[in-house]
Amino acid sequence: MRKNILIYLLIILLGLPSKLLSQTYQLTGNPVNTTGWNLVSDAVVSTDFIRLTTDQTSRFGAITLADPITLSYCDKWKVEFDFRIDGNGTTQFGRGDGFTFWYLANPPTGFVSGGGLGIPANASGLMVGFDIFNNTTEGQMSKVHLLYGTNNTAGNNIEFNNTPGSTFHSPDLIATQPFVGNTYKHVEVNGETDLSNPTNWIIKIRIDGVLIVDQSFAPSGGAAGMSQGYFGFSAATGGASARHSIKDAKVFVDKVPILNNTITPFVCTNPATGNGVVDLTSYNSQFVTNPANYIFTYYTLGNATPIANPASFQYSGNTTIKVVIKDPTSTLCDNGDGVIQLNPTPFAATDATLTGCNNNNAGTATFDLTTANVTTLTGTTKEFYPTLFDMNAGTNQIANPTAYAAGAGTVYVRVTTAQGCVSTAKITLNHHPVIVVNDTELKSCFIETNPSTALFNISSAVVSQGGLTKEYYPSLADAINGTNPIPNAGAYIAPNGVAYVKVFGANGCYSIAKVTLTVVPPVVSSILKDKTICIESKTTLDAGPGFKNYEWSTGATTQAISNVGVGTYWVKLKTGECTALQTVKVYAAENPVITSIDISGNTVTVFVNGGKPPYQYSMDNVSWQDSNVFPNVARGEAKIYVKDSYNCVPIQVTITVPNLINVITPNDDGINDIIDYSALSRKQNLEVNIYDRYGVQLFRADKSNRYTWNGTANGRRVPTGSYWYSISWDESNKNNTSNTPIKFSGWILVKNRE
């Protein structure tokens, strides 16, 4: 038989050792890279393809992987390649014979006659042949042959091998899929485990996308139970001739990537029973990164039946577990390289030490006892006790071992493995050295707008040595709890009080230092007081001695400034590093006011208000008296002067002492018939009233009667007797905007004829 078998097998193993992860065997490039492959004469590299045979008779060529590949656990595979068969052929037989892709336990190593398509006698494995010579008719054809078994037919020709369930022969495809031509044809071969019969493979073959075969094949002959083999291609010409070429051949051998091939966990046997129980599934994460993405099957070595309950596997002595890992969602081959080696040994917990933070020298540290390294085993349970007596008695078990507050000392732990083995250990509790801190004080100048507060740079407080980490808090409780930290410790505004600095060491332990905050109050002059001076005067302002610097609003930098008048002034007084601003005012003295003047006869009485008593009085601005009464004042105009204790320019009022007749004889003789007040008519607000001795008003002088009285009342003469008069008016006041009221009173005798 002359046949051309081209099979390109991609086998993706669902359990790939790490060193074979995503390994791809291929024949690509220009020239083709054949690293890892062996060429068997006449096969040679020719630019971007492998020429298996020349266009001559009795030629043979093959290419095979250098190392065997194990497919024991592969449940899916795929092959891709391109082939070309061309040449002139022979006059008698035309072109022949064909080529084969194979996975063989015993690949060809030398010449094979043309009828076997390059497959030696008794070769076992999977063979897919592409045959172009019909050995029965000796004519041209295009057929696909498949054998999953041993090539043991007469003449070693798989064209005639019809082992039931293990072979396939396609119809002649020469009309629709001719194998001979100048262009390459693309082939895909897919296979997967037949779930209804796990020893079989379902094989699908496509040429240029056209499905040629899709059925289940059973292994026969030497292929049954075959565990490893070699991938390769071969071709032979026999009595005919053709050039057989392949390119872009790819063989993928990808297993599920595993992290470890062998796991040897610690296991022990229960002394009471001699047996142990282990959860084999608990080790899945040691084989693959994402165990949930895979299916695990476990076998005891030498037993083909899976372990029924791997989550609770019982053992008694050394036991080897084979682990098969399958990816149910991809074309990866299974990985059967995983091994769990169970070697029971006695279990012993080891003593351990924990060191905690004696924060702020509180005397205790908080320990997570569960972190004590008393065993490296996983899946153990631990019970903690404060004393050895309690552990032996099973009393006073520590209820919260993850947050156990204690001083330096010891606690005890009972460790139980998943297999029920028990051991005890002592845990020594130590304290880290206390972070040394010292309390300190910060002083800062008052804030001018709020003198009870100051701006403090708490971060500058020296409370520890070295470059330790610090946090700042307004209260001790906040510092302990880590709440309400001061957001800007470099610019902290506060009154007199305290702040706290939490100082951390490299191990995370801390101590707390107190910083006393003192607001330096403003220091002002006790002798610099507001002053009152006469409006036209000048004075001196003196801040007194004892200050570091002086700066006046006038620009002066002396202790005192002189020749200053009425106004508001300030001075900046520096004491130490703080400067206080003190304001001082120079007021204008308030002038006294002559509120009224009484004139009784020749006696003038002056009434004064305002200013600063005591007052002094004068009628010539030369001689001054303390009394406000001036007797024997001559009739006519006079001036009254008044000044207060400021001794400023005196105020003055001009007064008039009327020259009035005290006796009238209204007898119409033309002598003393009337009393005449017209001399006062120009005075402001002039009022003249005559009263009898009982205070009854008899007469009121005004413009209508020309300020004169003739001794009548209501048109009748009044009886002879004494009558009183009261005169008032306003005098202009030189020093005040208001006028000074004048009161003038006296008596008058009226003599009428009887």
mmCIF file of C-alpha atoms in Angstrom, residues 314 402 429 493 556 741:
data_model
loop_
_atom_site.group_PDB
_atom_site.id
_atom_site.type_symbol
_atom_site.label_atom_id
_atom_site.label_comp_id
_atom_site.label_asym_id
_atom_site.label_seq_id
_atom_site.Cartn_x
_atom_site.Cartn_y
_atom_site.Cartn_z
ATOM 1 C CA GLN A 314 -8.107 7.210 56.705
ATOM 2 C CA THR A 402 -6.428 37.074 69.927
ATOM 3 C CA LEU A 429 5.282 36.549 76.927
ATOM 4 C CA ILE A 493 -4.049 77.605 68.551
ATOM 5 C CA ALA A 556 9.608 107.315 68.390
ATOM 6 C CA PRO A 741 -29.887 132.648 82.265
#
